[in-house]
């Protein structure tokens, strides 16, 4: 496989909306990707992730900045001369060609000899598990099969960079999990550099070597799945990666590998450092990192209890807003909706996070 | 950034080299031309010099000359001599002449406001030079030619710079070229002729004046024509809309027998040649018609307003029918069913549910037929009689009176109602507020009319359909009748004669239509592609320009083409090119609209996937776009072909002795009462159209895509 690096340098994209106002879809972002790395652009819709991907493919031209594939600036190069291949959200299969012709399209554009095209098409169809489908029209295939054809069509040209634009969002849940595993397997098998766009954090967490979390055209955090999930740089990242409660605290002292914080009159020793420096901090507490106790510092009132079988979710109104607590059985029958309770944190698994969005 | 600088350097280098080459070519051509014209002048000078000086004024009145004899005598043109002495090579010229050599000056002399070459010629007497004659030869034409070469050179250079700049600096040069070419075509063949036509109506011998418009807007006969056009339009539109609605209603809302036949008859006039129905109406109801004269012996004949309304309605109610068919099909029958469920009577359901829902459709078909009717030229030309309409009046001004300016003004006047109606119709269609579209037309039919009404409706529809059949049969019968109106005996001689005399026109028409067909088809799809998928400055303007010919009457296009393309820089009148261009420009809007509608249904990521896999825009277009929009492409092809084969209103101004049109031949034959010949040519035309149509449909059928009918 080709050893390909991809560098995104100070890329911006400014669109004009229908009123003629300027909209910064992508706002001066920079990151780079090592050979064979699988990078996910993650973020809510409108965060600029798809625009970034389309700029890498060449469908959009950046307003500013450089895109370097193997240290060559490709900004002025049209899509058909770039060595990228994309797997589209809606597959983008050619409806008037059969599966074989679909997969062979890119190879024909590269004017390869017929025998080689044939060899490579059947080889890639074997890899994606669709041997012998050459003569079927794409419309006769299931969604998952179509997606694999789209993947095969992109992979067969052996592109420098493989691009995915929310490829699984049109599939049902079961198929999505299956395809996720498939994509990971195939990407590792061919060892290709890949950029993957999604708004689904589970996809991002399971697939990526590196996650680029974006919001409003800017990068919020870059890091491994563990980095982003466990060491969020701010409240937005923490919240985006899963349900979390924020409790404002005062940082008393930062030691070598632990932080002393004060919540009301109580002091806690948190066994990790703040995820980033800031003037003020909050405690990021996942629902499993809070519990209802008789002597907790936070006063609240149970609003709703949602029974989930192997656990229950307690929604408690407190001075810090609504807090969600995951409670494992056995359930205390005395804790019913409308009851006043006290809430405490489980200091071993909470994080000190800068109090900023 | 270095890359960009490198590109700029390369760009400038190539431009400089190309400039040098072009400049060399230009200088060579220029020198060659000026050498040739100098030689011509010298040739002439020799014959001038050989004439006895006393007879010069008589034999070569256009040549000024000045003679000085060595004995001191001079002739009267002393004024010239002062000018000549300013020439730097005056002395040299004199010397040459003394040695019996003709000499032409390097510079020109300005005299009486014109440029001249000065030629020094010896005057001999008894083999001895006794004086020098300086002749002034007109250099204006030569200088003009040289200037033209310079301008051409500059234009070529400018075009090269533009094209090369796009090729170097644009990421997607092919698309940029396509956009620029489309703009150039629209400006050259839509805006420029219209501008020239408007300009002509305000200019007389170079001065700005309102004279033409004053005449056109005050003279009663012109105003009468205008009023007649509107009246005819309103009547035809009303009758056609009613009939079209009836047909559509019967087809979508009742279960009568023979629906296929009814809808076939409602489609056929769309593709039949303009004079064919008119011709059979004349055969049946003309002053010597089979029914009016032979059978009933009536005083009434078809010529005039009543006949025009009948013939236009027969030809144009299909427009209303197809529009209403679409509207009625998209109104969900369950709405009618529901209100019937609620206890409304059938009539009430029709009045309170069906009719209000169909109103925008009715309005839109009325306006469409109205536009078509007042822009119509063929029917009024043949059937108008004393009833003059604007399109024919404009035509007669141009061809009969040779008053292009008034013809232009009258056809511009015609633009007013057509454009208003057209854009009003657009507005109604785009609002779409009323029609409830449920996606698929439901196959189930709710009978919302009582059996009695149904019977009545079907009788009306059948009568009209059968009337159309009768009209078409009349044309075919006309082929075999010796002398219609006088002698109804059987003959085949018409066919032989018509084919002999119409062969060339038939061939011309088919060739030109066949040339226009693929060009218009591909061009329409390219333009549709640009409109749907590309963003570029001036897109809205370009869309407006491309769609503009839709609303322009053919008469105006014809007249403005004659005005604009009968003079430099583009002299096209008389060529086949102008006819083909006219077809393409006029039929482009329909093709583009069809292409746009189809393209909008295609997921853009299909094209992006192709680009992404290494296909450049032209490859994407030919391997992905064109196959996917094949139905629109084929229907654009067949539409262009049919319209080109049946064109009259614009083409009547553009035909020439070399390139004639079959419809005009049909018209000429029937004007000369050779109805048999006209019938044969009409029949042949119908057969050609149906054959090509059938072949093209076969193409669409082969694929799995939905078939599309053509809609005017």
JSON list of C-alpha atoms in Angstrom, two decimals, chain B residues 498-685:
[
{"chain": "B", "resi": 498, "resn": "UNK", "atom": "CA", "xyz": [-45.52, 16.43, -56.25]},
{"chain": "B", "resi": 499, "resn": "UNK", "atom": "CA", "xyz": [-42.54, 14.23, -55.56]},
{"chain": "B", "resi": 500, "resn": "UNK", "atom": "CA", "xyz": [-40.75, 15.54, -58.61]},
{"chain": "B", "resi": 501, "resn": "UNK", "atom": "CA", "xyz": [-41.35, 19.17, -57.80]},
{"chain": "B", "resi": 502, "resn": "UNK", "atom": "CA", "xyz": [-41.08, 18.85, -54.05]},
{"chain": "B", "resi": 503, "resn": "UNK", "atom": "CA", "xyz": [-38.09, 16.52, -54.00]},
{"chain": "B", "resi": 504, "resn": "UNK", "atom": "CA", "xyz": [-35.50, 19.22, -53.40]},
{"chain": "B", "resi": 505, "resn": "UNK", "atom": "CA", "xyz": [-37.49, 21.03, -50.74]},
{"chain": "B", "resi": 506, "resn": "UNK", "atom": "CA", "xyz": [-38.25, 17.74, -49.04]},
{"chain": "B", "resi": 507, "resn": "UNK", "atom": "CA", "xyz": [-34.60, 16.80, -49.05]},
{"chain": "B", "resi": 508, "resn": "UNK", "atom": "CA", "xyz": [-33.51, 20.25, -47.80]},
{"chain": "B", "resi": 509, "resn": "UNK", "atom": "CA", "xyz": [-36.05, 20.20, -45.00]},
{"chain": "B", "resi": 510, "resn": "UNK", "atom": "CA", "xyz": [-35.13, 16.72, -43.85]},
{"chain": "B", "resi": 511, "resn": "UNK", "atom": "CA", "xyz": [-31.40, 17.40, -44.03]},
{"chain": "B", "resi": 512, "resn": "UNK", "atom": "CA", "xyz": [-31.65, 20.64, -42.08]},
{"chain": "B", "resi": 513, "resn": "UNK", "atom": "CA", "xyz": [-33.92, 19.06, -39.47]},
{"chain": "B", "resi": 514, "resn": "UNK", "atom": "CA", "xyz": [-31.56, 16.11, -39.17]},
{"chain": "B", "resi": 515, "resn": "UNK", "atom": "CA", "xyz": [-28.60, 18.46, -38.68]},
{"chain": "B", "resi": 516, "resn": "UNK", "atom": "CA", "xyz": [-30.39, 20.57, -36.10]},
{"chain": "B", "resi": 517, "resn": "UNK", "atom": "CA", "xyz": [-31.71, 17.56, -34.18]},
{"chain": "B", "resi": 518, "resn": "UNK", "atom": "CA", "xyz": [-28.50, 16.21, -32.60]},
{"chain": "B", "resi": 519, "resn": "UNK", "atom": "CA", "xyz": [-26.95, 19.65, -32.10]},
{"chain": "B", "resi": 520, "resn": "UNK", "atom": "CA", "xyz": [-30.01, 21.01, -30.35]},
{"chain": "B", "resi": 521, "resn": "UNK", "atom": "CA", "xyz": [-30.40, 17.80, -28.34]},
{"chain": "B", "resi": 522, "resn": "UNK", "atom": "CA", "xyz": [-26.84, 17.67, -27.04]},
{"chain": "B", "resi": 523, "resn": "UNK", "atom": "CA", "xyz": [-26.62, 21.41, -26.54]},
{"chain": "B", "resi": 524, "resn": "UNK", "atom": "CA", "xyz": [-29.89, 21.39, -24.58]},
{"chain": "B", "resi": 525, "resn": "UNK", "atom": "CA", "xyz": [-28.60, 18.65, -22.29]},
{"chain": "B", "resi": 526, "resn": "UNK", "atom": "CA", "xyz": [-25.27, 20.43, -21.76]},
{"chain": "B", "resi": 527, "resn": "UNK", "atom": "CA", "xyz": [-27.07, 23.67, -20.90]},
{"chain": "B", "resi": 528, "resn": "UNK", "atom": "CA", "xyz": [-29.47, 21.82, -18.58]},
{"chain": "B", "resi": 529, "resn": "UNK", "atom": "CA", "xyz": [-26.45, 20.27, -16.89]},
{"chain": "B", "resi": 530, "resn": "UNK", "atom": "CA", "xyz": [-24.84, 23.69, -16.41]},
{"chain": "B", "resi": 531, "resn": "UNK", "atom": "CA", "xyz": [-28.08, 25.10, -15.00]},
{"chain": "B", "resi": 532, "resn": "UNK", "atom": "CA", "xyz": [-28.70, 22.30, -12.52]},
{"chain": "B", "resi": 533, "resn": "UNK", "atom": "CA", "xyz": [-25.22, 21.39, -11.38]},
{"chain": "B", "resi": 534, "resn": "UNK", "atom": "CA", "xyz": [-22.91, 24.37, -11.82]},
{"chain": "B", "resi": 535, "resn": "UNK", "atom": "CA", "xyz": [-22.65, 27.64, -10.02]},
{"chain": "B", "resi": 536, "resn": "UNK", "atom": "CA", "xyz": [-21.36, 30.56, -12.02]},
{"chain": "B", "resi": 537, "resn": "UNK", "atom": "CA", "xyz": [-21.83, 34.32, -12.12]},
{"chain": "B", "resi": 538, "resn": "UNK", "atom": "CA", "xyz": [-24.63, 35.46, -14.40]},
{"chain": "B", "resi": 539, "resn": "UNK", "atom": "CA", "xyz": [-26.46, 32.12, -14.21]},
{"chain": "B", "resi": 540, "resn": "UNK", "atom": "CA", "xyz": [-29.87, 33.73, -13.69]},
{"chain": "B", "resi": 541, "resn": "UNK", "atom": "CA", "xyz": [-29.27, 36.00, -16.68]},
{"chain": "B", "resi": 542, "resn": "UNK", "atom": "CA", "xyz": [-28.21, 33.09, -18.86]},
{"chain": "B", "resi": 543, "resn": "UNK", "atom": "CA", "xyz": [-31.27, 31.09, -17.85]},
{"chain": "B", "resi": 544, "resn": "UNK", "atom": "CA", "xyz": [-33.47, 34.01, -18.79]},
{"chain": "B", "resi": 545, "resn": "UNK", "atom": "CA", "xyz": [-31.73, 34.40, -22.15]},
{"chain": "B", "resi": 546, "resn": "UNK", "atom": "CA", "xyz": [-31.90, 30.73, -23.05]},
{"chain": "B", "resi": 547, "resn": "UNK", "atom": "CA", "xyz": [-35.60, 30.50, -22.17]},
{"chain": "B", "resi": 548, "resn": "UNK", "atom": "CA", "xyz": [-36.48, 33.80, -23.84]},
{"chain": "B", "resi": 549, "resn": "UNK", "atom": "CA", "xyz": [-37.14, 32.40, -27.36]},
{"chain": "B", "resi": 550, "resn": "UNK", "atom": "CA", "xyz": [-39.96, 30.37, -25.79]},
{"chain": "B", "resi": 551, "resn": "UNK", "atom": "CA", "xyz": [-42.07, 33.49, -25.59]},
{"chain": "B", "resi": 552, "resn": "UNK", "atom": "CA", "xyz": [-40.94, 35.13, -28.81]},
{"chain": "B", "resi": 553, "resn": "UNK", "atom": "CA", "xyz": [-43.21, 34.66, -31.83]},
{"chain": "B", "resi": 554, "resn": "UNK", "atom": "CA", "xyz": [-41.49, 33.00, -34.76]},
{"chain": "B", "resi": 555, "resn": "UNK", "atom": "CA", "xyz": [-42.30, 35.99, -36.93]},
{"chain": "B", "resi": 556, "resn": "UNK", "atom": "CA", "xyz": [-40.21, 38.26, -34.73]},
{"chain": "B", "resi": 557, "resn": "UNK", "atom": "CA", "xyz": [-37.32, 35.81, -34.69]},
{"chain": "B", "resi": 558, "resn": "UNK", "atom": "CA", "xyz": [-37.46, 35.49, -38.47]},
{"chain": "B", "resi": 559, "resn": "UNK", "atom": "CA", "xyz": [-37.57, 39.23, -39.07]},
{"chain": "B", "resi": 560, "resn": "UNK", "atom": "CA", "xyz": [-34.86, 40.03, -36.54]},
{"chain": "B", "resi": 561, "resn": "UNK", "atom": "CA", "xyz": [-32.59, 37.36, -38.02]},
{"chain": "B", "resi": 562, "resn": "UNK", "atom": "CA", "xyz": [-33.05, 38.88, -41.44]},
{"chain": "B", "resi": 563, "resn": "UNK", "atom": "CA", "xyz": [-32.17, 42.29, -40.04]},
{"chain": "B", "resi": 564, "resn": "UNK", "atom": "CA", "xyz": [-29.18, 41.18, -38.00]},
{"chain": "B", "resi": 565, "resn": "UNK", "atom": "CA", "xyz": [-27.58, 38.56, -40.20]},
{"chain": "B", "resi": 566, "resn": "UNK", "atom": "CA", "xyz": [-27.81, 40.23, -43.56]},
{"chain": "B", "resi": 567, "resn": "UNK", "atom": "CA", "xyz": [-24.82, 42.46, -42.88]},
{"chain": "B", "resi": 568, "resn": "UNK", "atom": "CA", "xyz": [-21.34, 42.21, -41.45]},
{"chain": "B", "resi": 569, "resn": "UNK", "atom": "CA", "xyz": [-19.98, 40.92, -39.17]},
{"chain": "B", "resi": 570, "resn": "UNK", "atom": "CA", "xyz": [-22.24, 37.90, -39.58]},
{"chain": "B", "resi": 571, "resn": "UNK", "atom": "CA", "xyz": [-23.69, 37.44, -43.02]},
{"chain": "B", "resi": 572, "resn": "UNK", "atom": "CA", "xyz": [-25.76, 34.30, -42.75]},
{"chain": "B", "resi": 573, "resn": "UNK", "atom": "CA", "xyz": [-28.97, 35.05, -44.63]},
{"chain": "B", "resi": 574, "resn": "UNK", "atom": "CA", "xyz": [-29.31, 32.63, -47.51]},
{"chain": "B", "resi": 575, "resn": "UNK", "atom": "CA", "xyz": [-27.20, 29.93, -45.90]},
{"chain": "B", "resi": 576, "resn": "UNK", "atom": "CA", "xyz": [-28.34, 26.67, -44.37]},
{"chain": "B", "resi": 577, "resn": "UNK", "atom": "CA", "xyz": [-26.62, 27.71, -41.14]},
{"chain": "B", "resi": 578, "resn": "UNK", "atom": "CA", "xyz": [-29.12, 30.41, -40.29]},
{"chain": "B", "resi": 579, "resn": "UNK", "atom": "CA", "xyz": [-32.04, 28.01, -40.67]},
{"chain": "B", "resi": 580, "resn": "UNK", "atom": "CA", "xyz": [-30.36, 25.42, -38.47]},
{"chain": "B", "resi": 581, "resn": "UNK", "atom": "CA", "xyz": [-29.40, 28.03, -35.89]},
{"chain": "B", "resi": 582, "resn": "UNK", "atom": "CA", "xyz": [-32.96, 29.28, -35.87]},
{"chain": "B", "resi": 583, "resn": "UNK", "atom": "CA", "xyz": [-34.24, 25.74, -35.17]},
{"chain": "B", "resi": 584, "resn": "UNK", "atom": "CA", "xyz": [-31.72, 25.23, -32.40]},
{"chain": "B", "resi": 585, "resn": "UNK", "atom": "CA", "xyz": [-32.38, 28.54, -30.68]},
{"chain": "B", "resi": 586, "resn": "UNK", "atom": "CA", "xyz": [-36.15, 28.18, -30.87]},
{"chain": "B", "resi": 587, "resn": "UNK", "atom": "CA", "xyz": [-36.35, 24.60, -29.65]},
{"chain": "B", "resi": 588, "resn": "UNK", "atom": "CA", "xyz": [-33.61, 24.87, -27.04]},
{"chain": "B", "resi": 589, "resn": "UNK", "atom": "CA", "xyz": [-35.90, 26.04, -24.20]},
{"chain": "B", "resi": 590, "resn": "UNK", "atom": "CA", "xyz": [-38.08, 22.93, -24.38]},
{"chain": "B", "resi": 591, "resn": "UNK", "atom": "CA", "xyz": [-35.09, 20.61, -24.41]},
{"chain": "B", "resi": 592, "resn": "UNK", "atom": "CA", "xyz": [-33.40, 22.48, -21.57]},
{"chain": "B", "resi": 593, "resn": "UNK", "atom": "CA", "xyz": [-36.53, 22.39, -19.43]},
{"chain": "B", "resi": 594, "resn": "UNK", "atom": "CA", "xyz": [-36.91, 18.66, -20.01]},
{"chain": "B", "resi": 595, "resn": "UNK", "atom": "CA", "xyz": [-33.27, 18.08, -19.18]},
{"chain": "B", "resi": 596, "resn": "UNK", "atom": "CA", "xyz": [-33.45, 20.23, -16.05]},
{"chain": "B", "resi": 597, "resn": "UNK", "atom": "CA", "xyz": [-36.51, 18.38, -14.79]},
{"chain": "B", "resi": 598, "resn": "UNK", "atom": "CA", "xyz": [-34.84, 14.99, -15.32]},
{"chain": "B", "resi": 599, "resn": "UNK", "atom": "CA", "xyz": [-31.48, 16.04, -13.93]},
{"chain": "B", "resi": 600, "resn": "UNK", "atom": "CA", "xyz": [-33.05, 17.35, -10.76]},
{"chain": "B", "resi": 601, "resn": "UNK", "atom": "CA", "xyz": [-34.20, 13.82, -10.01]},
{"chain": "B", "resi": 602, "resn": "UNK", "atom": "CA", "xyz": [-30.69, 12.44, -10.25]},
{"chain": "B", "resi": 603, "resn": "UNK", "atom": "CA", "xyz": [-28.60, 12.27, -7.10]},
{"chain": "B", "resi": 604, "resn": "UNK", "atom": "CA", "xyz": [-25.60, 14.61, -7.56]},
{"chain": "B", "resi": 605, "resn": "UNK", "atom": "CA", "xyz": [-23.36, 12.15, -5.73]},
{"chain": "B", "resi": 606, "resn": "UNK", "atom": "CA", "xyz": [-23.58, 9.87, -8.78]},
{"chain": "B", "resi": 607, "resn": "UNK", "atom": "CA", "xyz": [-21.70, 12.45, -10.82]},
{"chain": "B", "resi": 608, "resn": "UNK", "atom": "CA", "xyz": [-19.38, 13.24, -7.96]},
{"chain": "B", "resi": 609, "resn": "UNK", "atom": "CA", "xyz": [-18.57, 9.56, -7.62]},
{"chain": "B", "resi": 610, "resn": "UNK", "atom": "CA", "xyz": [-17.62, 9.47, -11.30]},
{"chain": "B", "resi": 611, "resn": "UNK", "atom": "CA", "xyz": [-15.45, 12.60, -11.01]},
{"chain": "B", "resi": 612, "resn": "UNK", "atom": "CA", "xyz": [-13.90, 11.20, -7.92]},
{"chain": "B", "resi": 613, "resn": "UNK", "atom": "CA", "xyz": [-12.94, 8.05, -9.80]},
{"chain": "B", "resi": 614, "resn": "UNK", "atom": "CA", "xyz": [-11.06, 10.10, -12.37]},
{"chain": "B", "resi": 615, "resn": "UNK", "atom": "CA", "xyz": [-13.67, 11.08, -14.95]},
{"chain": "B", "resi": 616, "resn": "UNK", "atom": "CA", "xyz": [-13.32, 14.64, -16.23]},
{"chain": "B", "resi": 617, "resn": "UNK", "atom": "CA", "xyz": [-16.46, 16.69, -16.85]},
{"chain": "B", "resi": 618, "resn": "UNK", "atom": "CA", "xyz": [-16.82, 15.69, -20.50]},
{"chain": "B", "resi": 619, "resn": "UNK", "atom": "CA", "xyz": [-16.46, 12.02, -19.62]},
{"chain": "B", "resi": 620, "resn": "UNK", "atom": "CA", "xyz": [-18.94, 12.38, -16.77]},
{"chain": "B", "resi": 621, "resn": "UNK", "atom": "CA", "xyz": [-21.33, 13.98, -19.22]},
{"chain": "B", "resi": 622, "resn": "UNK", "atom": "CA", "xyz": [-21.05, 11.29, -21.86]},
{"chain": "B", "resi": 623, "resn": "UNK", "atom": "CA", "xyz": [-20.81, 8.20, -19.65]},
{"chain": "B", "resi": 624, "resn": "UNK", "atom": "CA", "xyz": [-23.09, 9.17, -16.76]},
{"chain": "B", "resi": 625, "resn": "UNK", "atom": "CA", "xyz": [-25.30, 12.17, -17.44]},
{"chain": "B", "resi": 626, "resn": "UNK", "atom": "CA", "xyz": [-26.37, 11.46, -20.98]},
{"chain": "B", "resi": 627, "resn": "UNK", "atom": "CA", "xyz": [-27.32, 7.81, -20.36]},
{"chain": "B", "resi": 628, "resn": "UNK", "atom": "CA", "xyz": [-29.25, 8.80, -17.25]},
{"chain": "B", "resi": 629, "resn": "UNK", "atom": "CA", "xyz": [-31.19, 11.61, -18.88]},
{"chain": "B", "resi": 630, "resn": "UNK", "atom": "CA", "xyz": [-31.73, 9.67, -22.05]},
{"chain": "B", "resi": 631, "resn": "UNK", "atom": "CA", "xyz": [-35.53, 10.03, -21.96]},
{"chain": "B", "resi": 632, "resn": "UNK", "atom": "CA", "xyz": [-35.21, 13.81, -21.85]},
{"chain": "B", "resi": 633, "resn": "UNK", "atom": "CA", "xyz": [-32.51, 13.68, -24.49]},
{"chain": "B", "resi": 634, "resn": "UNK", "atom": "CA", "xyz": [-34.56, 11.55, -26.87]},
{"chain": "B", "resi": 635, "resn": "UNK", "atom": "CA", "xyz": [-37.67, 13.64, -26.40]},
{"chain": "B", "resi": 636, "resn": "UNK", "atom": "CA", "xyz": [-35.62, 16.77, -27.02]},
{"chain": "B", "resi": 637, "resn": "UNK", "atom": "CA", "xyz": [-34.32, 15.16, -30.21]},
{"chain": "B", "resi": 638, "resn": "UNK", "atom": "CA", "xyz": [-37.75, 14.22, -31.46]},
{"chain": "B", "resi": 639, "resn": "UNK", "atom": "CA", "xyz": [-39.23, 17.54, -30.46]},
{"chain": "B", "resi": 640, "resn": "UNK", "atom": "CA", "xyz": [-36.57, 19.45, -32.37]},
{"chain": "B", "resi": 641, "resn": "UNK", "atom": "CA", "xyz": [-36.99, 17.23, -35.39]},
{"chain": "B", "resi": 642, "resn": "UNK", "atom": "CA", "xyz": [-40.77, 17.59, -35.50]},
{"chain": "B", "resi": 643, "resn": "UNK", "atom": "CA", "xyz": [-40.64, 21.32, -34.99]},
{"chain": "B", "resi": 644, "resn": "UNK", "atom": "CA", "xyz": [-37.93, 21.74, -37.60]},
{"chain": "B", "resi": 645, "resn": "UNK", "atom": "CA", "xyz": [-39.90, 19.67, -40.11]},
{"chain": "B", "resi": 646, "resn": "UNK", "atom": "CA", "xyz": [-43.06, 21.68, -39.48]},
{"chain": "B", "resi": 647, "resn": "UNK", "atom": "CA", "xyz": [-41.56, 25.15, -39.05]},
{"chain": "B", "resi": 648, "resn": "UNK", "atom": "CA", "xyz": [-43.13, 28.06, -40.87]},
{"chain": "B", "resi": 649, "resn": "UNK", "atom": "CA", "xyz": [-43.28, 31.36, -39.08]},
{"chain": "B", "resi": 650, "resn": "UNK", "atom": "CA", "xyz": [-39.56, 32.11, -38.75]},
{"chain": "B", "resi": 651, "resn": "UNK", "atom": "CA", "xyz": [-38.29, 29.98, -41.56]},
{"chain": "B", "resi": 652, "resn": "UNK", "atom": "CA", "xyz": [-40.44, 31.79, -44.12]},
{"chain": "B", "resi": 653, "resn": "UNK", "atom": "CA", "xyz": [-38.04, 34.73, -43.80]},
{"chain": "B", "resi": 654, "resn": "UNK", "atom": "CA", "xyz": [-34.90, 32.64, -43.86]},
{"chain": "B", "resi": 655, "resn": "UNK", "atom": "CA", "xyz": [-35.34, 30.27, -46.80]},
{"chain": "B", "resi": 656, "resn": "UNK", "atom": "CA", "xyz": [-33.47, 30.87, -50.01]},
{"chain": "B", "resi": 657, "resn": "UNK", "atom": "CA", "xyz": [-33.30, 29.38, -53.48]},
{"chain": "B", "resi": 658, "resn": "UNK", "atom": "CA", "xyz": [-30.68, 26.90, -52.25]},
{"chain": "B", "resi": 659, "resn": "UNK", "atom": "CA", "xyz": [-32.42, 26.00, -49.03]},
{"chain": "B", "resi": 660, "resn": "UNK", "atom": "CA", "xyz": [-36.17, 25.74, -49.22]},
{"chain": "B", "resi": 661, "resn": "UNK", "atom": "CA", "xyz": [-38.72, 24.41, -46.75]},
{"chain": "B", "resi": 662, "resn": "UNK", "atom": "CA", "xyz": [-41.35, 21.84, -47.56]},
{"chain": "B", "resi": 663, "resn": "UNK", "atom": "CA", "xyz": [-44.11, 23.62, -45.62]},
{"chain": "B", "resi": 664, "resn": "UNK", "atom": "CA", "xyz": [-43.70, 26.65, -47.86]},
{"chain": "B", "resi": 665, "resn": "UNK", "atom": "CA", "xyz": [-43.89, 24.40, -50.89]},
{"chain": "B", "resi": 666, "resn": "UNK", "atom": "CA", "xyz": [-47.18, 23.03, -49.53]},
{"chain": "B", "resi": 667, "resn": "UNK", "atom": "CA", "xyz": [-48.39, 26.57, -49.04]},
{"chain": "B", "resi": 668, "resn": "UNK", "atom": "CA", "xyz": [-47.39, 27.57, -52.57]},
{"chain": "B", "resi": 669, "resn": "UNK", "atom": "CA", "xyz": [-49.17, 24.58, -54.06]},
{"chain": "B", "resi": 670, "resn": "UNK", "atom": "CA", "xyz": [-52.40, 25.27, -52.21]},
{"chain": "B", "resi": 671, "resn": "UNK", "atom": "CA", "xyz": [-52.22, 28.99, -53.03]},
{"chain": "B", "resi": 672, "resn": "UNK", "atom": "CA", "xyz": [-52.13, 27.97, -56.67]},
{"chain": "B", "resi": 673, "resn": "UNK", "atom": "CA", "xyz": [-55.08, 25.65, -56.03]},
{"chain": "B", "resi": 674, "resn": "UNK", "atom": "CA", "xyz": [-52.92, 22.59, -56.66]},
{"chain": "B", "resi": 675, "resn": "UNK", "atom": "CA", "xyz": [-54.51, 20.85, -53.67]},
{"chain": "B", "resi": 676, "resn": "UNK", "atom": "CA", "xyz": [-53.56, 17.40, -54.89]},
{"chain": "B", "resi": 677, "resn": "UNK", "atom": "CA", "xyz": [-49.86, 18.27, -54.80]},
{"chain": "B", "resi": 678, "resn": "UNK", "atom": "CA", "xyz": [-50.20, 19.96, -51.42]},
{"chain": "B", "resi": 679, "resn": "UNK", "atom": "CA", "xyz": [-51.95, 16.87, -50.06]},
{"chain": "B", "resi": 680, "resn": "UNK", "atom": "CA", "xyz": [-49.21, 14.57, -51.26]},
{"chain": "B", "resi": 681, "resn": "UNK", "atom": "CA", "xyz": [-46.45, 16.66, -49.68]},
{"chain": "B", "resi": 682, "resn": "UNK", "atom": "CA", "xyz": [-48.41, 16.96, -46.42]},
{"chain": "B", "resi": 683, "resn": "UNK", "atom": "CA", "xyz": [-48.90, 13.21, -46.33]},
{"chain": "B", "resi": 684, "resn": "UNK", "atom": "CA", "xyz": [-45.24, 12.55, -47.02]},
{"chain": "B", "resi": 685, "resn": "UNK", "atom": "CA", "xyz": [-44.29, 14.99, -44.28]}
]
